[in-house]
Amino acid sequence: MDVFISADVEGVAGIASWSQITPGSDDYAVGRSLMVGEVNAAIEGAFDAGADRVVVNDSHSRMTNLPPEQVDARARLISGHYKPMYMLQGIDDSFDAAFFIGYHGAIGEPEAILSHTYNPRAIWEAKIDGRAVGEIGINLLVCEYFGVPVLLVTGDQTTALEARELIPGIHVAEVKRSFGRYSAESLSPSEARKIIRRAAEESLQGLPKPPLLRRAVTMEVTFLVADMASMSEWVRGVERSGPRTVSFRAADGLEAYQTFYALLTLTRSLVE
Ligand SMILES: [Zn+2]
Protein backbone atom coordinates (compact mmCIF):
# COMPACT_ATOMS: atom_id res chain seq x y z
CA MET A 1 0.00 0.00 0.00
CA ASP A 2 1.45 3.32 -1.12
CA VAL A 3 0.44 6.65 0.42
CA PHE A 4 1.05 10.14 -0.96
CA ILE A 5 1.03 13.11 1.43
CA SER A 6 0.68 16.71 0.29
CA ALA A 7 1.82 18.80 3.27
CA ASP A 8 0.83 22.42 3.75
CA VAL A 9 1.16 24.35 6.99
CA GLU A 10 -1.54 27.02 7.48
CA GLY A 11 -3.92 24.41 8.87
CA VAL A 12 -1.47 22.95 11.40
CA ALA A 13 -2.49 23.31 15.08
CA GLY A 14 -0.88 26.35 16.70
CA ILE A 15 -0.26 28.25 13.45
CA ALA A 16 -1.99 31.64 13.32
CA SER A 17 0.28 34.09 11.54
CA TRP A 18 2.31 34.40 8.36
CA SER A 19 5.43 35.02 10.46
CA GLN A 20 5.29 31.42 11.70
CA ILE A 21 5.35 30.03 8.19
CA THR A 22 7.46 32.45 6.18
CA PRO A 23 11.11 31.48 5.61
CA GLY A 24 13.41 34.05 7.16
CA SER A 25 10.93 35.42 9.69
CA ASP A 26 11.48 35.24 13.46
CA ASP A 27 8.86 32.61 14.28
CA TYR A 28 9.56 30.37 11.28
CA ALA A 29 11.33 27.74 13.38
CA VAL A 30 8.15 27.33 15.45
CA GLY A 31 6.03 26.81 12.33
CA ARG A 32 8.42 24.26 10.82
CA SER A 33 8.52 22.27 14.00
CA LEU A 34 4.71 22.19 14.32
CA MET A 35 4.43 21.20 10.64
CA VAL A 36 6.85 18.29 10.82
CA GLY A 37 5.11 17.04 13.96
CA GLU A 38 1.78 16.67 12.17
CA VAL A 39 3.35 15.24 9.01
CA ASN A 40 5.12 12.60 11.10
CA ALA A 41 1.83 11.73 12.83
CA ALA A 42 0.25 11.09 9.42
CA ILE A 43 3.26 9.02 8.29
CA GLU A 44 3.11 6.97 11.49
CA GLY A 45 -0.63 6.36 11.04
CA ALA A 46 -0.03 5.20 7.47
CA PHE A 47 2.67 2.72 8.49
CA ASP A 48 0.59 1.53 11.44
CA ALA A 49 -2.14 0.71 8.88
CA GLY A 50 0.32 -1.36 6.85
CA ALA A 51 1.70 1.10 4.28
CA ASP A 52 4.78 -0.06 2.37
CA ARG A 53 5.69 3.35 0.94
CA VAL A 54 4.90 6.90 2.02
CA VAL A 55 5.97 9.88 -0.08
CA VAL A 56 5.64 13.38 1.39
CA ASN A 57 5.55 16.42 -0.85
CA ASP A 58 6.43 19.64 0.99
CA SER A 59 3.76 21.91 -0.53
CA HIS A 60 4.15 25.28 1.16
CA SER A 61 5.89 28.42 -0.09
CA ARG A 62 9.48 27.56 -1.09
CA MET A 63 8.75 23.94 -0.21
CA THR A 64 11.81 23.39 1.94
CA ASN A 65 9.92 23.70 5.22
CA LEU A 66 10.22 20.12 6.45
CA PRO A 67 13.69 19.60 7.93
CA PRO A 68 14.81 16.33 6.27
CA GLU A 69 16.45 14.91 9.40
CA GLN A 70 13.26 15.37 11.39
CA VAL A 71 10.92 13.66 8.93
CA ASP A 72 10.11 10.04 9.84
CA ALA A 73 12.96 8.10 8.22
CA ARG A 74 10.58 5.54 6.70
CA ALA A 75 9.13 8.18 4.34
CA ARG A 76 10.54 9.74 1.19
CA LEU A 77 10.55 13.55 1.05
CA ILE A 78 9.99 15.72 -2.03
CA SER A 79 11.14 19.25 -1.42
CA GLY A 80 12.11 22.35 -3.33
CA HIS A 81 10.66 24.86 -5.70
CA TYR A 82 9.67 24.96 -8.62
CA LYS A 83 7.89 21.73 -9.28
CA PRO A 84 5.92 21.02 -12.44
CA MET A 85 3.07 19.58 -10.35
CA TYR A 86 3.43 21.95 -7.41
CA MET A 87 1.35 20.72 -4.41
CA LEU A 88 0.86 17.32 -6.13
CA GLN A 89 4.43 16.73 -7.28
CA GLY A 90 5.21 13.02 -7.13
CA ILE A 91 1.69 11.63 -7.36
CA ASP A 92 0.82 9.08 -10.01
CA ASP A 93 -1.41 6.05 -10.39
CA SER A 94 0.92 3.85 -8.29
CA PHE A 95 -0.51 5.31 -5.07
CA ASP A 96 -3.44 3.80 -3.18
CA ALA A 97 -4.33 6.86 -1.11
CA ALA A 98 -3.57 10.54 -0.63
CA PHE A 99 -3.60 12.69 2.51
CA PHE A 100 -3.82 16.50 2.56
CA ILE A 101 -2.16 17.60 5.82
CA GLY A 102 -2.16 21.15 7.26
CA TYR A 103 -4.61 22.41 4.64
CA HIS A 104 -6.62 25.63 4.97
CA GLY A 105 -9.75 27.41 3.76
CA ALA A 106 -10.19 29.17 0.42
CA ILE A 107 -9.71 32.90 0.02
CA GLY A 108 -13.11 34.42 0.73
CA GLU A 109 -14.09 32.02 3.51
CA PRO A 110 -15.13 34.06 6.56
CA GLU A 111 -13.67 31.80 9.25
CA ALA A 112 -10.47 30.41 7.79
CA ILE A 113 -7.05 30.91 9.28
CA LEU A 114 -4.58 32.40 6.76
CA SER A 115 -7.12 31.80 4.00
CA HIS A 116 -5.94 31.86 0.40
CA THR A 117 -6.24 29.92 -2.82
CA TYR A 118 -2.72 29.28 -4.07
CA ASN A 119 -1.55 32.89 -4.44
CA PRO A 120 -3.18 35.38 -2.03
CA ARG A 121 -1.75 38.27 -4.01
CA ALA A 122 -3.25 37.14 -7.31
CA ILE A 123 -6.33 35.00 -6.82
CA TRP A 124 -9.61 36.40 -5.56
CA GLU A 125 -11.68 33.29 -6.26
CA ALA A 126 -11.47 29.97 -8.08
CA LYS A 127 -14.46 27.93 -9.22
CA ILE A 128 -14.72 24.42 -10.58
CA ASP A 129 -17.90 23.68 -12.52
CA GLY A 130 -19.51 26.73 -10.95
CA ARG A 131 -18.59 25.95 -7.34
CA ALA A 132 -16.15 28.13 -5.41
CA VAL A 133 -13.31 25.92 -4.17
CA GLY A 134 -10.08 26.14 -2.24
CA GLU A 135 -6.93 24.12 -2.59
CA ILE A 136 -8.70 20.89 -1.60
CA GLY A 137 -11.07 21.15 -4.58
CA ILE A 138 -8.31 22.11 -7.01
CA ASN A 139 -5.86 19.45 -5.85
CA LEU A 140 -8.57 16.81 -5.83
CA LEU A 141 -8.73 17.15 -9.64
CA VAL A 142 -5.26 15.62 -9.94
CA CYS A 143 -5.91 12.82 -7.43
CA GLU A 144 -9.13 11.90 -9.26
CA TYR A 145 -7.28 11.85 -12.56
CA PHE A 146 -4.81 9.28 -11.22
CA GLY A 147 -7.51 7.30 -9.44
CA VAL A 148 -5.97 8.00 -6.02
CA PRO A 149 -8.62 8.50 -3.32
CA VAL A 150 -8.08 11.39 -0.90
CA LEU A 151 -8.80 9.72 2.42
CA LEU A 152 -7.66 12.25 5.01
CA VAL A 153 -7.68 16.03 5.26
CA THR A 154 -6.46 17.96 8.31
CA GLY A 155 -6.92 21.63 9.19
CA ASP A 156 -9.51 23.96 10.72
CA GLN A 157 -13.32 23.67 10.68
CA THR A 158 -13.61 25.41 7.29
CA THR A 159 -11.12 23.02 5.74
CA ALA A 160 -13.07 20.14 7.26
CA LEU A 161 -16.30 21.42 5.74
CA GLU A 162 -14.85 21.81 2.22
CA ALA A 163 -13.38 18.30 2.49
CA ARG A 164 -16.66 16.74 3.61
CA GLU A 165 -18.66 18.53 0.92
CA LEU A 166 -16.31 17.51 -1.88
CA ILE A 167 -15.25 14.05 -0.77
CA PRO A 168 -18.02 11.88 0.68
CA GLY A 169 -16.77 9.59 3.46
CA ILE A 170 -13.51 11.50 3.93
CA HIS A 171 -11.70 11.21 7.26
CA VAL A 172 -11.01 14.59 8.78
CA ALA A 173 -8.79 15.65 11.67
CA GLU A 174 -10.04 19.07 12.76
CA VAL A 175 -7.15 20.44 14.80
CA LYS A 176 -8.28 24.02 15.26
CA ARG A 177 -11.19 26.41 15.04
CA SER A 178 -10.59 29.62 13.12
CA PHE A 179 -12.26 32.82 14.29
CA GLY A 180 -11.09 34.76 11.27
CA ARG A 181 -8.03 35.03 9.08
CA TYR A 182 -5.56 35.72 11.89
CA SER A 183 -6.85 33.94 14.98
CA ALA A 184 -7.76 30.40 15.91
CA GLU A 185 -8.21 28.13 18.89
CA SER A 186 -5.98 25.07 18.48
CA LEU A 187 -5.62 21.69 20.03
CA SER A 188 -2.24 21.25 21.69
CA PRO A 189 0.36 19.94 19.23
CA SER A 190 0.47 16.59 21.00
CA GLU A 191 -3.31 16.18 20.94
CA ALA A 192 -3.46 17.24 17.25
CA ARG A 193 -0.80 14.64 16.38
CA LYS A 194 -2.69 11.97 18.28
CA ILE A 195 -5.91 12.50 16.34
CA ILE A 196 -4.05 12.79 13.01
CA ARG A 197 -2.19 9.52 13.59
CA ARG A 198 -5.43 7.77 14.49
CA ALA A 199 -7.39 9.27 11.56
CA ALA A 200 -4.60 8.35 9.14
CA GLU A 201 -4.60 4.75 10.34
CA GLU A 202 -8.41 4.48 10.29
CA SER A 203 -8.72 6.05 6.85
CA LEU A 204 -6.64 3.26 5.32
CA GLN A 205 -8.79 0.44 6.71
CA GLY A 206 -10.99 -1.00 3.98
CA LEU A 207 -9.30 1.04 1.31
CA PRO A 208 -11.78 2.10 -1.41
CA LYS A 209 -10.89 1.58 -5.07
CA PRO A 210 -12.36 4.58 -6.82
CA PRO A 211 -12.95 4.55 -10.55
CA LEU A 212 -10.78 6.85 -12.64
CA LEU A 213 -12.58 10.17 -12.92
CA ARG A 214 -11.28 11.60 -16.14
CA ARG A 215 -14.10 14.05 -16.70
CA ALA A 216 -14.09 17.37 -18.50
CA VAL A 217 -13.84 20.31 -16.12
CA THR A 218 -14.72 23.99 -16.43
CA MET A 219 -12.64 26.28 -14.30
CA GLU A 220 -13.14 29.96 -13.62
CA VAL A 221 -10.53 32.17 -11.98
CA THR A 222 -11.09 35.70 -10.72
CA PHE A 223 -7.94 37.72 -10.09
CA LEU A 224 -7.29 40.68 -7.82
CA VAL A 225 -6.72 43.04 -10.75
CA ALA A 226 -7.85 43.12 -14.37
CA ASP A 227 -4.30 43.05 -15.77
CA MET A 228 -3.92 39.50 -14.48
CA ALA A 229 -7.01 38.42 -16.42
CA SER A 230 -5.69 40.16 -19.55
CA MET A 231 -2.40 38.30 -19.33
CA SER A 232 -4.16 34.99 -18.71
CA GLU A 233 -5.86 35.28 -22.10
CA TRP A 234 -2.45 34.59 -23.67
CA VAL A 235 -2.85 30.95 -22.67
CA ARG A 236 -4.62 28.98 -25.40
CA GLY A 237 -8.18 28.04 -24.50
CA VAL A 238 -8.49 30.65 -21.77
CA GLU A 239 -11.25 33.17 -22.33
CA ARG A 240 -12.18 36.40 -20.62
CA SER A 241 -15.54 36.14 -18.90
CA GLY A 242 -15.40 39.36 -16.87
CA PRO A 243 -13.09 42.31 -16.17
CA ARG A 244 -11.07 40.29 -13.66
CA THR A 245 -12.29 36.81 -14.57
CA VAL A 246 -11.21 34.13 -17.04
CA SER A 247 -12.54 30.67 -17.68
CA PHE A 248 -11.43 27.58 -19.53
CA ARG A 249 -12.63 24.07 -20.23
CA ALA A 250 -10.20 21.20 -19.81
CA ALA A 251 -10.55 17.63 -21.07
CA ASP A 252 -9.69 16.23 -17.62
CA GLY A 253 -8.57 17.20 -14.13
CA LEU A 254 -4.86 17.00 -14.91
CA GLU A 255 -5.18 19.35 -17.87
CA ALA A 256 -7.28 21.72 -15.73
CA TYR A 257 -4.62 21.74 -13.01
CA GLN A 258 -1.82 22.34 -15.51
CA THR A 259 -3.67 25.26 -17.11
CA PHE A 260 -4.48 26.70 -13.69
CA TYR A 261 -0.83 26.43 -12.67
CA ALA A 262 0.23 28.11 -15.92
CA LEU A 263 -2.05 31.07 -15.13
CA LEU A 264 -0.69 31.17 -11.60
CA THR A 265 2.91 31.25 -12.81
CA LEU A 266 2.20 33.82 -15.50
CA THR A 267 0.34 36.26 -13.26
CA ARG A 268 3.07 36.07 -10.59
CA SER A 269 4.96 38.64 -12.65
CA LEU A 270 2.17 41.16 -11.97
CA VAL A 271 2.08 40.71 -8.20
CA GLU A 272 3.17 43.92 -6.47
ZN1 LIG B 1 0.70 27.01 2.44
PDB file of C-alpha atoms in Angstrom, residues 117-268:
ATOM      1  CA  THR A 117      -6.237  29.919  -2.816  1.00  0.00           C
ATOM      2  CA  TYR A 118      -2.719  29.282  -4.073  1.00  0.00           C
ATOM      3  CA  ASN A 119      -1.547  32.888  -4.438  1.00  0.00           C
ATOM      4  CA  PRO A 120      -3.182  35.383  -2.029  1.00  0.00           C
ATOM      5  CA  ARG A 121      -1.746  38.268  -4.014  1.00  0.00           C
ATOM      6  CA  ALA A 122      -3.248  37.144  -7.308  1.00  0.00           C
ATOM      7  CA  ILE A 123      -6.333  34.999  -6.825  1.00  0.00           C
ATOM      8  CA  TRP A 124      -9.609  36.401  -5.562  1.00  0.00           C
ATOM      9  CA  GLU A 125     -11.683  33.292  -6.260  1.00  0.00           C
ATOM     10  CA  ALA A 126     -11.466  29.965  -8.082  1.00  0.00           C
ATOM     11  CA  LYS A 127     -14.456  27.930  -9.219  1.00  0.00           C
ATOM     12  CA  ILE A 128     -14.719  24.417 -10.581  1.00  0.00           C
ATOM     13  CA  ASP A 129     -17.896  23.682 -12.519  1.00  0.00           C
ATOM     14  CA  GLY A 130     -19.506  26.735 -10.951  1.00  0.00           C
ATOM     15  CA  ARG A 131     -18.588  25.950  -7.340  1.00  0.00           C
ATOM     16  CA  ALA A 132     -16.146  28.133  -5.410  1.00  0.00           C
ATOM     17  CA  VAL A 133     -13.314  25.919  -4.172  1.00  0.00           C
ATOM     18  CA  GLY A 134     -10.081  26.144  -2.241  1.00  0.00           C
ATOM     19  CA  GLU A 135      -6.926  24.121  -2.592  1.00  0.00           C
ATOM     20  CA  ILE A 136      -8.699  20.893  -1.605  1.00  0.00           C
ATOM     21  CA  GLY A 137     -11.071  21.147  -4.581  1.00  0.00           C
ATOM     22  CA  ILE A 138      -8.315  22.111  -7.010  1.00  0.00           C
ATOM     23  CA  ASN A 139      -5.860  19.447  -5.853  1.00  0.00           C
ATOM     24  CA  LEU A 140      -8.569  16.811  -5.827  1.00  0.00           C
ATOM     25  CA  LEU A 141      -8.729  17.149  -9.642  1.00  0.00           C
ATOM     26  CA  VAL A 142      -5.262  15.618  -9.944  1.00  0.00           C
ATOM     27  CA  CYS A 143      -5.915  12.817  -7.435  1.00  0.00           C
ATOM     28  CA  GLU A 144      -9.125  11.901  -9.258  1.00  0.00           C
ATOM     29  CA  TYR A 145      -7.277  11.851 -12.558  1.00  0.00           C
ATOM     30  CA  PHE A 146      -4.815   9.278 -11.223  1.00  0.00           C
ATOM     31  CA  GLY A 147      -7.511   7.303  -9.438  1.00  0.00           C
ATOM     32  CA  VAL A 148      -5.974   8.003  -6.024  1.00  0.00           C
ATOM     33  CA  PRO A 149      -8.618   8.501  -3.316  1.00  0.00           C
ATOM     34  CA  VAL A 150      -8.081  11.394  -0.905  1.00  0.00           C
ATOM     35  CA  LEU A 151      -8.797   9.722   2.416  1.00  0.00           C
ATOM     36  CA  LEU A 152      -7.659  12.248   5.008  1.00  0.00           C
ATOM     37  CA  VAL A 153      -7.680  16.028   5.257  1.00  0.00           C
ATOM     38  CA  THR A 154      -6.461  17.956   8.313  1.00  0.00           C
ATOM     39  CA  GLY A 155      -6.917  21.627   9.188  1.00  0.00           C
ATOM     40  CA  ASP A 156      -9.511  23.956  10.720  1.00  0.00           C
ATOM     41  CA  GLN A 157     -13.317  23.671  10.679  1.00  0.00           C
ATOM     42  CA  THR A 158     -13.612  25.413   7.293  1.00  0.00           C
ATOM     43  CA  THR A 159     -11.125  23.021   5.736  1.00  0.00           C
ATOM     44  CA  ALA A 160     -13.067  20.136   7.260  1.00  0.00           C
ATOM     45  CA  LEU A 161     -16.302  21.422   5.735  1.00  0.00           C
ATOM     46  CA  GLU A 162     -14.851  21.806   2.222  1.00  0.00           C
ATOM     47  CA  ALA A 163     -13.378  18.303   2.488  1.00  0.00           C
ATOM     48  CA  ARG A 164     -16.655  16.737   3.613  1.00  0.00           C
ATOM     49  CA  GLU A 165     -18.660  18.526   0.920  1.00  0.00           C
ATOM     50  CA  LEU A 166     -16.313  17.508  -1.880  1.00  0.00           C
ATOM     51  CA  ILE A 167     -15.250  14.050  -0.768  1.00  0.00           C
ATOM     52  CA  PRO A 168     -18.018  11.876   0.685  1.00  0.00           C
ATOM     53  CA  GLY A 169     -16.766   9.589   3.464  1.00  0.00           C
ATOM     54  CA  ILE A 170     -13.506  11.505   3.930  1.00  0.00           C
ATOM     55  CA  HIS A 171     -11.696  11.210   7.262  1.00  0.00           C
ATOM     56  CA  VAL A 172     -11.014  14.591   8.782  1.00  0.00           C
ATOM     57  CA  ALA A 173      -8.789  15.645  11.668  1.00  0.00           C
ATOM     58  CA  GLU A 174     -10.040  19.066  12.763  1.00  0.00           C
ATOM     59  CA  VAL A 175      -7.148  20.435  14.797  1.00  0.00           C
ATOM     60  CA  LYS A 176      -8.280  24.020  15.257  1.00  0.00           C
ATOM     61  CA  ARG A 177     -11.195  26.413  15.042  1.00  0.00           C
ATOM     62  CA  SER A 178     -10.591  29.619  13.122  1.00  0.00           C
ATOM     63  CA  PHE A 179     -12.265  32.819  14.292  1.00  0.00           C
ATOM     64  CA  GLY A 180     -11.092  34.765  11.268  1.00  0.00           C
ATOM     65  CA  ARG A 181      -8.026  35.032   9.084  1.00  0.00           C
ATOM     66  CA  TYR A 182      -5.564  35.725  11.890  1.00  0.00           C
ATOM     67  CA  SER A 183      -6.847  33.944  14.981  1.00  0.00           C
ATOM     68  CA  ALA A 184      -7.763  30.404  15.913  1.00  0.00           C
ATOM     69  CA  GLU A 185      -8.215  28.133  18.888  1.00  0.00           C
ATOM     70  CA  SER A 186      -5.982  25.073  18.476  1.00  0.00           C
ATOM     71  CA  LEU A 187      -5.621  21.686  20.033  1.00  0.00           C
ATOM     72  CA  SER A 188      -2.244  21.249  21.690  1.00  0.00           C
ATOM     73  CA  PRO A 189       0.363  19.944  19.232  1.00  0.00           C
ATOM     74  CA  SER A 190       0.474  16.587  21.001  1.00  0.00           C
ATOM     75  CA  GLU A 191      -3.314  16.180  20.935  1.00  0.00           C
ATOM     76  CA  ALA A 192      -3.459  17.237  17.253  1.00  0.00           C
ATOM     77  CA  ARG A 193      -0.803  14.643  16.378  1.00  0.00           C
ATOM     78  CA  LYS A 194      -2.686  11.973  18.284  1.00  0.00           C
ATOM     79  CA  ILE A 195      -5.911  12.502  16.335  1.00  0.00           C
ATOM     80  CA  ILE A 196      -4.053  12.794  13.014  1.00  0.00           C
ATOM     81  CA  ARG A 197      -2.186   9.524  13.592  1.00  0.00           C
ATOM     82  CA  ARG A 198      -5.427   7.771  14.491  1.00  0.00           C
ATOM     83  CA  ALA A 199      -7.393   9.272  11.564  1.00  0.00           C
ATOM     84  CA  ALA A 200      -4.599   8.351   9.143  1.00  0.00           C
ATOM     85  CA  GLU A 201      -4.605   4.754  10.342  1.00  0.00           C
ATOM     86  CA  GLU A 202      -8.405   4.475  10.294  1.00  0.00           C
ATOM     87  CA  SER A 203      -8.717   6.049   6.852  1.00  0.00           C
ATOM     88  CA  LEU A 204      -6.644   3.265   5.317  1.00  0.00           C
ATOM     89  CA  GLN A 205      -8.791   0.444   6.715  1.00  0.00           C
ATOM     90  CA  GLY A 206     -10.986  -1.000   3.979  1.00  0.00           C
ATOM     91  CA  LEU A 207      -9.299   1.045   1.305  1.00  0.00           C
ATOM     92  CA  PRO A 208     -11.777   2.101  -1.411  1.00  0.00           C
ATOM     93  CA  LYS A 209     -10.894   1.579  -5.066  1.00  0.00           C
ATOM     94  CA  PRO A 210     -12.358   4.582  -6.818  1.00  0.00           C
ATOM     95  CA  PRO A 211     -12.951   4.548 -10.547  1.00  0.00           C
ATOM     96  CA  LEU A 212     -10.783   6.851 -12.642  1.00  0.00           C
ATOM     97  CA  LEU A 213     -12.579  10.167 -12.925  1.00  0.00           C
ATOM     98  CA  ARG A 214     -11.277  11.597 -16.141  1.00  0.00           C
ATOM     99  CA  ARG A 215     -14.100  14.047 -16.702  1.00  0.00           C
ATOM    100  CA  ALA A 216     -14.088  17.374 -18.498  1.00  0.00           C
ATOM    101  CA  VAL A 217     -13.843  20.307 -16.120  1.00  0.00           C
ATOM    102  CA  THR A 218     -14.722  23.985 -16.428  1.00  0.00           C
ATOM    103  CA  MET A 219     -12.638  26.281 -14.300  1.00  0.00           C
ATOM    104  CA  GLU A 220     -13.139  29.963 -13.623  1.00  0.00           C
ATOM    105  CA  VAL A 221     -10.529  32.167 -11.980  1.00  0.00           C
ATOM    106  CA  THR A 222     -11.087  35.705 -10.724  1.00  0.00           C
ATOM    107  CA  PHE A 223      -7.944  37.718 -10.090  1.00  0.00           C
ATOM    108  CA  LEU A 224      -7.294  40.680  -7.821  1.00  0.00           C
ATOM    109  CA  VAL A 225      -6.716  43.036 -10.746  1.00  0.00           C
ATOM    110  CA  ALA A 226      -7.854  43.123 -14.366  1.00  0.00           C
ATOM    111  CA  ASP A 227      -4.301  43.050 -15.772  1.00  0.00           C
ATOM    112  CA  MET A 228      -3.916  39.498 -14.484  1.00  0.00           C
ATOM    113  CA  ALA A 229      -7.014  38.419 -16.421  1.00  0.00           C
ATOM    114  CA  SER A 230      -5.687  40.163 -19.551  1.00  0.00           C
ATOM    115  CA  MET A 231      -2.398  38.303 -19.333  1.00  0.00           C
ATOM    116  CA  SER A 232      -4.162  34.988 -18.713  1.00  0.00           C
ATOM    117  CA  GLU A 233      -5.860  35.284 -22.104  1.00  0.00           C
ATOM    118  CA  TRP A 234      -2.450  34.589 -23.671  1.00  0.00           C
ATOM    119  CA  VAL A 235      -2.848  30.949 -22.669  1.00  0.00           C
ATOM    120  CA  ARG A 236      -4.618  28.976 -25.397  1.00  0.00           C
ATOM    121  CA  GLY A 237      -8.184  28.040 -24.502  1.00  0.00           C
ATOM    122  CA  VAL A 238      -8.488  30.646 -21.768  1.00  0.00           C
ATOM    123  CA  GLU A 239     -11.254  33.169 -22.332  1.00  0.00           C
ATOM    124  CA  ARG A 240     -12.179  36.401 -20.618  1.00  0.00           C
ATOM    125  CA  SER A 241     -15.542  36.143 -18.898  1.00  0.00           C
ATOM    126  CA  GLY A 242     -15.399  39.363 -16.868  1.00  0.00           C
ATOM    127  CA  PRO A 243     -13.094  42.311 -16.172  1.00  0.00           C
ATOM    128  CA  ARG A 244     -11.068  40.286 -13.656  1.00  0.00           C
ATOM    129  CA  THR A 245     -12.288  36.807 -14.568  1.00  0.00           C
ATOM    130  CA  VAL A 246     -11.209  34.134 -17.036  1.00  0.00           C
ATOM    131  CA  SER A 247     -12.539  30.670 -17.681  1.00  0.00           C
ATOM    132  CA  PHE A 248     -11.433  27.581 -19.534  1.00  0.00           C
ATOM    133  CA  ARG A 249     -12.635  24.071 -20.231  1.00  0.00           C
ATOM    134  CA  ALA A 250     -10.205  21.197 -19.808  1.00  0.00           C
ATOM    135  CA  ALA A 251     -10.549  17.627 -21.067  1.00  0.00           C
ATOM    136  CA  ASP A 252      -9.688  16.235 -17.619  1.00  0.00           C
ATOM    137  CA  GLY A 253      -8.566  17.203 -14.134  1.00  0.00           C
ATOM    138  CA  LEU A 254      -4.860  17.002 -14.912  1.00  0.00           C
ATOM    139  CA  GLU A 255      -5.183  19.353 -17.875  1.00  0.00           C
ATOM    140  CA  ALA A 256      -7.285  21.724 -15.728  1.00  0.00           C
ATOM    141  CA  TYR A 257      -4.621  21.737 -13.006  1.00  0.00           C
ATOM    142  CA  GLN A 258      -1.824  22.341 -15.507  1.00  0.00           C
ATOM    143  CA  THR A 259      -3.669  25.264 -17.114  1.00  0.00           C
ATOM    144  CA  PHE A 260      -4.478  26.700 -13.687  1.00  0.00           C
ATOM    145  CA  TYR A 261      -0.826  26.429 -12.665  1.00  0.00           C
ATOM    146  CA  ALA A 262       0.235  28.106 -15.916  1.00  0.00           C
ATOM    147  CA  LEU A 263      -2.050  31.066 -15.129  1.00  0.00           C
ATOM    148  CA  LEU A 264      -0.687  31.173 -11.598  1.00  0.00           C
ATOM    149  CA  THR A 265       2.910  31.251 -12.807  1.00  0.00           C
ATOM    150  CA  LEU A 266       2.200  33.818 -15.497  1.00  0.00           C
ATOM    151  CA  THR A 267       0.345  36.256 -13.259  1.00  0.00           C
ATOM    152  CA  ARG A 268       3.067  36.075 -10.595  1.00  0.00           C
TER     153      ARG A 268
END
